[in-house]
Amino acid sequence: MDEPGQASPDSESSRRAADDTGPAEAVVDVRGRVTRWSTGAQSLLGYPSAEVIGQPAAILLFEPLSAAEVRRVLGTTRERWTGRLALRHRDGRRVDVTVLAHHATLEDGPDTWRVVVPLTGRQPRPEDDDLVRRAFDRLPHCAVAIYGPDLGYRRSNQAMVPVIGLPDDAIRGLPIEDITTQPQTGVLAEGLRRALDSGEPGHLESFQRTGGERRVHAWSVDFVPLDEPGDVGGVALVAHDITEQHYARQRLVLLNEAASRIGSTLDLTQTAQELLDVTVPELADFASVDLLTALEHEAEAGEEVLQGTVTLRRVAHCFAPGSSPQLKTVLDIGAADSYPAFTPPARALACGAGVLSNADDPEFIQWMNTDAVRAARIREQGYHSMMAVPLRARGATLGVAVFYRRSRPDRMERLDEDDLLLAEELCARAAVSIDNAHRYMRERDTALSLQRSLLPQRMPEQSAVEVATRYLPAGTRSGIGGDWFDAIPLSGARVALVVGDVVGHGIHAAATMGRLRTAVRTLADVDLPPDELLTHLDDLVVHLSAEVDADQPGSEVGATCCYAVYDPVSRTVTLASAGHPPPIVTPPGGTASTLRIAVGPPLGIGGLPFEATSAELPEHSLLTLYSDGLIETRQRDLDEGLRQLCDVLSTPDPDLDAVCDTVLDTLIDGRPQDDVALLVARTRALAADRVATWEVRSDPASVAQARKDVTDQLTTWDLADLTFATELIVSELVTNAIRYGTAPITLRLILDRTLICEVSDASSTSPHLRRARVFDEGGRGLMLVAQLAHRWGTRHTPTGKTIWAEQPIVPA
């Protein structure tokens, strides 16, 4: 009997007997039992299938194992196992074999093993060397070149012949540097030398043209040392052409980059530039985006615009590094150009698909013959191919993107259909972003125009304060807001100063701002105190909120507002705030600080009171009102913004316009994130000699004395020509106060831009203008006042009412 582990002398004869029957194959199930037995297995071990199937596989081992041990051995791997086993022949002799077992699910049942023993081809044959030579020569996608120990070329297979482009007898013995002079030849030579010196394989990716082709191919190159123990006899350069995979990967990179870079803002020009930055120089050496001029006047261009000669306006272009500096001064951003129907851009717009054109195409030549300047530019840069791709989004045509390519050492090929498909995909993505930007800009321009038309075009003339204002629209995606400011002349030489901020952005916010500004002016004409005015304005916002559709995005109505009334006679300011940032006061030569006021709820809450605050301001003080967009940004909180604003206003310039500019330059970096409204007022005071006040007794006899006092004062002011009208006005107003009002009664004359006559009493009942009948004895007094005065009216005070009348002062 043979020693354990030694092959029986008959093992080889058993295997030779099975050579013609195929491999020996058996299937063992999860329980370790044989479920399939091939003819080759019977030839190898002599067992017919009837004697083996259903039996434990362990009986076939020369050294028996239990079924559990068989499962343990086969269970050491998840998919495949190979090793040497000693099997027992049917006649009892030992057969040593190499076993390959596959773990798979077959029709015999789950978790089975397919055990295979090769019966042929175990020893190399003489004809194998010839097969190796044939395989070396005929590998279809693997180019191999062999270099000797001196790194001289020896031979290559057939796949390498078109790569080199030269016969073996012309280059045999030459180093690679003498065979080709392409840009990356030195890198390949270094890779060969490193593999030869180190004996370690190397790898790199190279970009070379094959033979006389223009197109640059991408190659995956391996350097394989051909070594014997202790000696490297040469190096094999093995190259796989991965051009298609490389360019496909590059296209995916471009598409991914486009998805992340294009459309980062709603600025049309920047969006167009982002498309070009992605494609130049990776896809083209020059690219431009031109939009239809028809879009400047309409929401979208009609089909008739796209037929025949089209007019396009350049919004962005991009040049690859190395372009002529003079070229950049010829093509101007913002310039319009016309393109005849046969030109690639016009054809692309007309057919709605990309157009590929080479420099030798008849249409391209015709175009160049009709445009000498463009032809000179193209010849100067060496552009040999171009493509024009229409920019279409949501069924509308916006313009065209044009791409030019020239020959470069690393890229000789012309633009092809694959490039056109890539460009169409990029332009399709960019067109949506450009259309978004176009729509946003149209809405923004409309909202801005609406808002500017609703804001004061100029400040009204008045003597109470000197005013300077600024308005900056938001530069973010949110669009134009509803910020506003106003200066409203009031009776008694007073002035109302207003700054408000409507919630939201866009046309809806601008329209709401217009409604609220109109309401404020109307309520101011009634001469309501600041707290009462905000209460009425709050009611209006509540009513507006009830009218809107709550499901409509951006339809909410809300606002903040600060309303201040300055009296130059008493030099006091009375103000109230509805959720608005506090005003800032800068006394002459002093430090700016926020005015302590009671801030009420924002407008639109409803049901909550507002409180007025009064403060005396020295003459020439600065009173600054503003919206929160000035002081609050994503990078700066409100407290920090207030501190910076106070610092700037603590050293004001004598010129209020310069003060506004300094404030904006300091607190606004670039385009503001929210709308900014700014109003800066420098207070004035009326001199005491320009105001005359008398206490009037509640006695009809006092009317004559009142007329006399007024006449004397007008004479002092050199306004004798106004004496007659003023006497009549004073007589009527004082008489009404004595007859219908309540003491005390006060008469006041104010000399401002107009002559103001005021009569105050403690009654809150307001007189009404009415038309007296022919035989009525009264009712003509106020009618007479209205005819003699330029303006007249009534305002309520905490102690009663004041009836006032203004007369223009005609220069002498």
XYZ file of N, CA, C and O in Angstrom, residues 237-356:
480
model
N 6.148 47.589 -22.547
C 5.220 48.717 -22.438
C 3.874 48.235 -22.939
O 3.723 47.917 -24.130
N 2.906 48.154 -22.039
C 1.574 47.642 -22.360
C 0.585 48.805 -22.301
O 0.443 49.438 -21.256
N -0.061 49.078 -23.436
C -0.951 50.246 -23.517
C -2.353 49.814 -23.917
O -2.519 49.032 -24.863
N -3.344 50.320 -23.193
C -4.745 50.095 -23.525
C -5.348 51.438 -23.932
O -5.199 52.445 -23.217
N -6.025 51.450 -25.051
C -6.664 52.674 -25.530
C -7.947 52.917 -24.736
O -8.926 52.185 -24.865
N -7.917 53.942 -23.896
C -9.094 54.267 -23.065
C -9.680 55.612 -23.493
O -10.269 56.334 -22.673
N -9.517 55.928 -24.768
C -9.955 57.243 -25.252
C -11.437 57.471 -24.994
O -11.843 58.512 -24.453
N -12.263 56.509 -25.391
C -13.696 56.700 -25.239
C -14.084 56.817 -23.768
O -14.900 57.674 -23.393
N -13.475 55.954 -22.934
C -13.771 56.045 -21.514
C -13.306 57.377 -20.934
O -13.982 57.997 -20.110
N -12.121 57.832 -21.408
C -11.568 59.089 -20.891
C -12.470 60.261 -21.262
O -12.819 61.094 -20.389
N -12.852 60.337 -22.538
C -13.677 61.465 -22.944
C -15.080 61.374 -22.358
O -15.703 62.397 -22.063
N -15.579 60.158 -22.173
C -16.872 60.012 -21.505
C -16.776 60.500 -20.061
O -17.687 61.165 -19.549
N -15.654 60.167 -19.421
C -15.456 60.636 -18.051
C -15.339 62.157 -18.013
O -15.870 62.815 -17.116
N -14.626 62.721 -19.005
C -14.494 64.175 -19.060
C -15.851 64.840 -19.265
O -16.135 65.883 -18.675
N -16.694 64.217 -20.105
C -18.024 64.793 -20.321
C -18.856 64.743 -19.044
O -19.581 65.687 -18.720
N -18.743 63.636 -18.309
C -19.464 63.542 -17.049
C -18.968 64.574 -16.049
O -19.753 65.162 -15.299
N -17.654 64.800 -16.045
C -17.088 65.816 -15.146
C -17.636 67.191 -15.510
O -18.012 67.988 -14.637
N -17.684 67.486 -16.827
C -18.214 68.770 -17.268
C -19.682 68.919 -16.879
O -20.106 69.976 -16.401
N -20.459 67.865 -17.085
C -21.875 67.932 -16.733
C -22.065 68.114 -15.234
O -22.916 68.881 -14.782
N -21.247 67.418 -14.457
C -21.346 67.565 -13.008
C -20.935 68.970 -12.568
O -21.576 69.585 -11.706
N -19.873 69.480 -13.190
C -19.430 70.831 -12.863
C -20.488 71.861 -13.269
O -20.732 72.831 -12.552
N -21.101 71.620 -14.418
C -22.149 72.539 -14.861
C -23.314 72.552 -13.891
O -23.887 73.612 -13.600
N -23.678 71.390 -13.377
C -24.805 71.315 -12.441
C -24.525 72.101 -11.171
O -25.446 72.666 -10.568
N -23.267 72.150 -10.744
C -22.941 72.828 -9.495
C -22.593 74.299 -9.678
O -22.697 75.088 -8.748
N -22.169 74.702 -10.904
C -21.680 76.065 -11.101
C -22.651 76.974 -11.841
O -22.690 78.175 -11.595
N -23.423 76.408 -12.783
C -24.299 77.250 -13.592
C -25.602 77.516 -12.841
O -26.235 76.601 -12.329
N -25.973 78.776 -12.781
C -27.220 79.150 -12.127
C -27.074 79.428 -10.650
O -28.045 79.320 -9.905
N -25.868 79.801 -10.222
C -25.658 80.085 -8.802
C -26.309 81.394 -8.378
O -26.520 81.623 -7.186
N -26.611 82.266 -9.337
C -27.274 83.533 -9.023
C -28.409 83.750 -10.012
O -28.584 82.977 -10.958
N -29.147 84.830 -9.807
C -30.191 85.226 -10.747
C -29.748 86.425 -11.564
O -30.578 87.178 -12.075
N -28.438 86.574 -11.704
C -27.883 87.606 -12.563
C -27.666 87.003 -13.947
O -26.929 86.026 -14.102
N -28.305 87.566 -14.963
C -28.286 86.971 -16.297
C -26.872 86.909 -16.858
O -26.450 85.879 -17.401
N -26.127 87.996 -16.741
C -24.778 88.026 -17.298
C -23.874 87.024 -16.597
O -23.100 86.307 -17.239
N -23.957 86.947 -15.282
C -23.123 86.005 -14.553
C -23.498 84.571 -14.886
O -22.621 83.698 -14.987
N -24.782 84.294 -15.064
C -25.203 82.936 -15.426
C -24.635 82.536 -16.776
O -24.152 81.412 -16.957
N -24.685 83.453 -17.755
C -24.099 83.171 -19.065
C -22.593 82.956 -18.947
O -22.031 82.054 -19.590
N -21.942 83.761 -18.112
C -20.499 83.616 -17.951
C -20.153 82.289 -17.294
O -19.120 81.676 -17.603
N -20.997 81.809 -16.397
C -20.741 80.523 -15.748
C -20.765 79.385 -16.759
O -19.972 78.442 -16.661
N -21.672 79.445 -17.730
C -21.685 78.434 -18.796
C -20.362 78.441 -19.548
O -19.784 77.376 -19.828
N -19.868 79.614 -19.865
C -18.621 79.714 -20.631
C -17.421 79.283 -19.797
O -16.496 78.658 -20.318
N -17.424 79.607 -18.528
C -16.301 79.212 -17.672
C -16.204 77.699 -17.555
O -15.112 77.148 -17.371
N -17.339 77.011 -17.649
C -17.333 75.551 -17.574
C -16.794 74.941 -18.867
O -16.098 73.914 -18.849
N -17.069 75.554 -20.007
C -16.756 74.940 -21.304
C -15.414 75.370 -21.891
O -14.927 74.730 -22.821
N -14.832 76.454 -21.399
C -13.562 76.948 -21.929
C -12.506 76.797 -20.836
O -12.703 77.281 -19.721
N -11.370 76.122 -21.129
C -10.926 75.568 -22.419
C -11.217 74.077 -22.583
O -10.696 73.469 -23.508
N -11.986 73.469 -21.675
C -12.175 72.019 -21.734
C -12.857 71.570 -23.023
O -12.482 70.551 -23.606
N -13.848 72.324 -23.485
C -14.579 71.933 -24.687
C -14.211 72.801 -25.878
O -14.144 72.305 -27.016
N -13.985 74.080 -25.667
C -13.731 75.010 -26.769
C -12.643 75.996 -26.348
O -12.298 76.107 -25.167
N -12.106 76.705 -27.358
C -11.081 77.709 -27.094
C -11.665 79.115 -27.074
O -11.000 80.050 -26.632
N -12.860 79.281 -27.572
C -13.590 80.536 -27.452
C -15.070 80.202 -27.445
O -15.521 79.321 -28.180
N -15.818 80.883 -26.595
C -17.260 80.663 -26.545
C -17.936 81.981 -26.202
O -17.355 82.845 -25.533
N -19.148 82.123 -26.689
C -19.909 83.344 -26.409
C -21.367 82.990 -26.231
O -21.845 81.961 -26.722
N -22.063 83.855 -25.505
C -23.516 83.755 -25.351
C -24.117 85.045 -25.870
O -23.771 86.140 -25.398
N -24.994 84.928 -26.868
C -25.666 86.078 -27.468
C -27.169 85.867 -27.339
O -27.684 84.798 -27.708
N -27.863 86.861 -26.834
C -29.305 86.765 -26.639
C -30.037 87.612 -27.677
O -29.521 88.638 -28.139
N -31.219 87.173 -28.035
C -32.031 87.891 -29.006
C -32.396 89.279 -28.469
O -32.834 89.426 -27.329
N -32.203 90.282 -29.307
C -32.563 91.637 -28.886
C -34.064 91.780 -28.707
O -34.522 92.690 -28.005
N -34.836 90.884 -29.331
C -36.291 90.950 -29.167
C -36.702 90.723 -27.722
O -37.764 91.181 -27.289
N -35.871 90.013 -26.946
C -36.197 89.761 -25.547
C -36.153 91.027 -24.708
O -36.672 91.047 -23.591
N -35.492 92.045 -25.222
C -35.394 93.293 -24.465
C -36.722 94.030 -24.420
O -36.911 94.918 -23.595
N -37.642 93.662 -25.315
C -38.920 94.358 -25.388
C -40.099 93.440 -25.143
O -41.205 93.919 -24.893
N -39.880 92.114 -25.236
C -40.968 91.171 -25.088
C -40.543 90.080 -24.119
O -39.360 89.878 -23.849
N -41.550 89.347 -23.598
C -41.247 88.254 -22.673
C -40.522 87.122 -23.373
O -39.674 86.464 -22.796
N -40.845 86.882 -24.659
C -40.163 85.850 -25.426
C -40.258 86.201 -26.899
O -41.114 86.973 -27.330
N -39.328 85.626 -27.663
C -39.267 85.934 -29.086
C -40.224 85.038 -29.855
O -40.302 83.830 -29.631
N -40.977 85.630 -30.786
C -41.873 84.864 -31.625
C -41.110 84.141 -32.723
O -39.947 84.430 -33.012
N -41.800 83.180 -33.364
C -41.144 82.396 -34.402
C -40.705 83.262 -35.573
O -39.716 82.985 -36.237
N -41.456 84.338 -35.844
C -41.083 85.177 -36.977
C -39.736 85.860 -36.759
O -39.023 86.184 -37.698
N -39.369 86.069 -35.489
C -38.078 86.702 -35.191
C -36.921 85.766 -35.531
O -35.821 86.205 -35.836
N -37.168 84.453 -35.483
C -36.108 83.474 -35.656
C -35.874 83.122 -37.116
O -35.000 82.321 -37.410
N -36.634 83.665 -38.039
C -36.483 83.369 -39.450
C -35.715 84.501 -40.127
O -35.920 85.672 -39.818
N -34.866 84.129 -41.065
C -34.090 85.135 -41.777
C -32.964 85.681 -40.924
O -32.393 84.994 -40.072
N -32.615 86.924 -41.157
C -31.535 87.566 -40.404
C -31.996 87.834 -38.972
O -33.079 88.376 -38.746
N -31.163 87.429 -38.007
C -31.490 87.630 -36.592
C -30.486 88.593 -35.986
O -29.321 88.651 -36.398
N -30.942 89.347 -35.018
C -30.080 90.294 -34.317
C -29.877 89.809 -32.892
O -30.848 89.556 -32.169
N -28.609 89.667 -32.527
C -28.244 89.149 -31.208
C -27.365 90.152 -30.486
O -26.583 90.871 -31.111
N -27.482 90.155 -29.171
C -26.641 91.032 -28.360
C -25.736 90.185 -27.471
O -26.191 89.273 -26.791
N -24.439 90.490 -27.519
C -23.453 89.743 -26.737
C -23.612 90.066 -25.250
O -23.594 91.226 -24.855
N -23.788 89.008 -24.432
C -23.884 89.213 -22.986
C -22.680 88.651 -22.242
O -22.406 89.062 -21.111
N -21.948 87.729 -22.875
C -20.756 87.171 -22.221
C -19.915 86.446 -23.262
O -20.441 85.924 -24.250
N -18.619 86.430 -23.054
C -17.737 85.604 -23.863
C -16.520 85.212 -23.033
O -16.260 85.795 -21.977
N -15.811 84.210 -23.508
C -14.679 83.692 -22.753
C -13.624 83.187 -23.727
O -13.951 82.503 -24.717
N -12.368 83.533 -23.474
C -11.248 83.138 -24.313
C -10.361 82.171 -23.547
O -10.142 82.337 -22.342
N -9.862 81.171 -24.256
C -8.919 80.247 -23.648
C -7.584 80.947 -23.431
O -7.259 81.922 -24.114
N -6.794 80.495 -22.463
C -5.462 81.079 -22.279
C -4.659 81.017 -23.578
O -4.711 80.035 -24.318
N -3.949 82.094 -23.857
C -3.154 82.151 -25.071
C -3.815 82.859 -26.215
O -3.239 83.004 -27.288
N -5.077 83.323 -26.029
C -5.751 84.057 -27.089
C -5.111 85.427 -27.253
O -4.511 85.984 -26.335
N -5.274 85.977 -28.447
C -4.678 87.276 -28.752
C -5.289 88.360 -27.886
O -6.510 88.473 -27.789
N -4.477 89.194 -27.219
C -5.036 90.296 -26.423
C -5.862 91.262 -27.264
O -6.832 91.831 -26.793
N -5.480 91.443 -28.540
C -6.231 92.358 -29.389
C -7.636 91.847 -29.644
O -8.571 92.624 -29.827
N -7.808 90.518 -29.627
C -9.129 89.951 -29.908
C -10.142 90.370 -28.846
O -11.295 90.614 -29.130
N -9.693 90.518 -27.638
C -10.602 90.835 -26.554
C -11.119 92.269 -26.647
O -12.082 92.619 -25.995
N -10.457 93.101 -27.403
C -10.923 94.480 -27.544
C -11.843 94.652 -28.745
O -12.414 95.713 -28.934
N -11.981 93.628 -29.580
C -12.818 93.729 -30.776
C -14.259 93.336 -30.468
O -15.204 93.991 -30.889
N -14.439 92.261 -29.707
C -15.773 91.777 -29.375
C -16.215 92.427 -28.067
O -15.691 92.104 -27.011
N -17.151 93.331 -28.140
C -17.574 94.076 -26.965
C -18.809 93.446 -26.339
O -19.766 93.099 -27.038
N -18.771 93.308 -25.027
C -19.965 92.887 -24.296
C -21.021 93.979 -24.435
O -20.756 95.162 -24.263
N -22.227 93.587 -24.759
C -23.309 94.543 -24.921
C -23.538 94.987 -26.350
O -24.549 95.633 -26.640
N -22.608 94.646 -27.254
C -22.764 95.046 -28.657
C -23.728 94.093 -29.358
O -23.769 92.897 -29.083
N -24.504 94.634 -30.288
C -25.452 93.833 -31.072
C -24.878 93.569 -32.455
O -24.128 94.386 -32.996
N -25.210 92.418 -33.012
C -24.728 92.049 -34.337
C -25.829 91.291 -35.051
O -26.659 90.618 -34.428
N -25.845 91.394 -36.385
C -26.845 90.708 -37.198
C -26.223 89.496 -37.876
O -25.072 89.545 -38.326
N -26.990 88.417 -37.964
C -26.512 87.168 -38.537
C -27.469 86.753 -39.661
O -28.655 86.498 -39.407
N -26.954 86.692 -40.910
C -27.805 86.248 -42.019
C -28.299 84.823 -41.809
O -27.759 84.061 -41.000
N -29.320 84.455 -42.566
C -29.991 83.176 -42.363
C -29.071 81.981 -42.596
O -29.305 80.912 -42.024
N -28.018 82.123 -43.450
C -27.168 80.969 -43.766
C -26.071 80.756 -42.733
O -25.341 79.769 -42.805
N -25.899 81.647 -41.781
C -24.825 81.514 -40.790
C -25.212 80.477 -39.743
O -26.398 80.262 -39.468
N -24.226 79.815 -39.141
C -24.542 78.792 -38.129
C -25.413 79.297 -36.983
O -26.353 78.599 -36.589
N -25.156 80.494 -36.405
C -26.051 80.921 -35.314
C -27.503 81.072 -35.756
O -28.425 80.655 -35.040
N -27.720 81.666 -36.955
C -29.088 81.839 -37.435
C -29.733 80.499 -37.756
O -30.930 80.290 -37.488
N -28.957 79.573 -38.329
C -29.502 78.247 -38.633
C -29.889 77.508 -37.351
O -30.915 76.830 -37.296
N -29.052 77.626 -36.328
C -29.355 76.957 -35.061
C -30.640 77.511 -34.451
O -31.472 76.757 -33.929
N -30.832 78.823 -34.525
C -32.044 79.423 -33.985
C -33.275 79.022 -34.790
O -34.349 78.784 -34.229
N -33.113 78.937 -36.108
C -34.252 78.624 -36.971
C -34.719 77.183 -36.801
O -35.921 76.912 -36.775
N -33.763 76.248 -36.664
C -34.144 74.831 -36.588
C -34.282 74.345 -35.155
O -34.791 73.244 -34.919
N -33.823 75.135 -34.183
C -33.960 74.747 -32.792
C -33.042 73.628 -32.367
O -33.299 72.959 -31.360
N -31.952 73.400 -33.113
C -30.990 72.346 -32.776
C -29.585 72.857 -33.043
O -29.385 73.841 -33.763
N -28.611 72.181 -32.452
C -27.227 72.584 -32.623
C -26.749 72.400 -34.050
O -27.182 71.486 -34.762
N -25.851 73.277 -34.477
C -25.276 73.225 -35.821
C -23.765 73.119 -35.697
O -23.127 73.925 -35.012
N -23.193 72.111 -36.363
C -21.745 71.886 -36.369
C -21.197 72.350 -37.706
O -21.751 72.035 -38.755
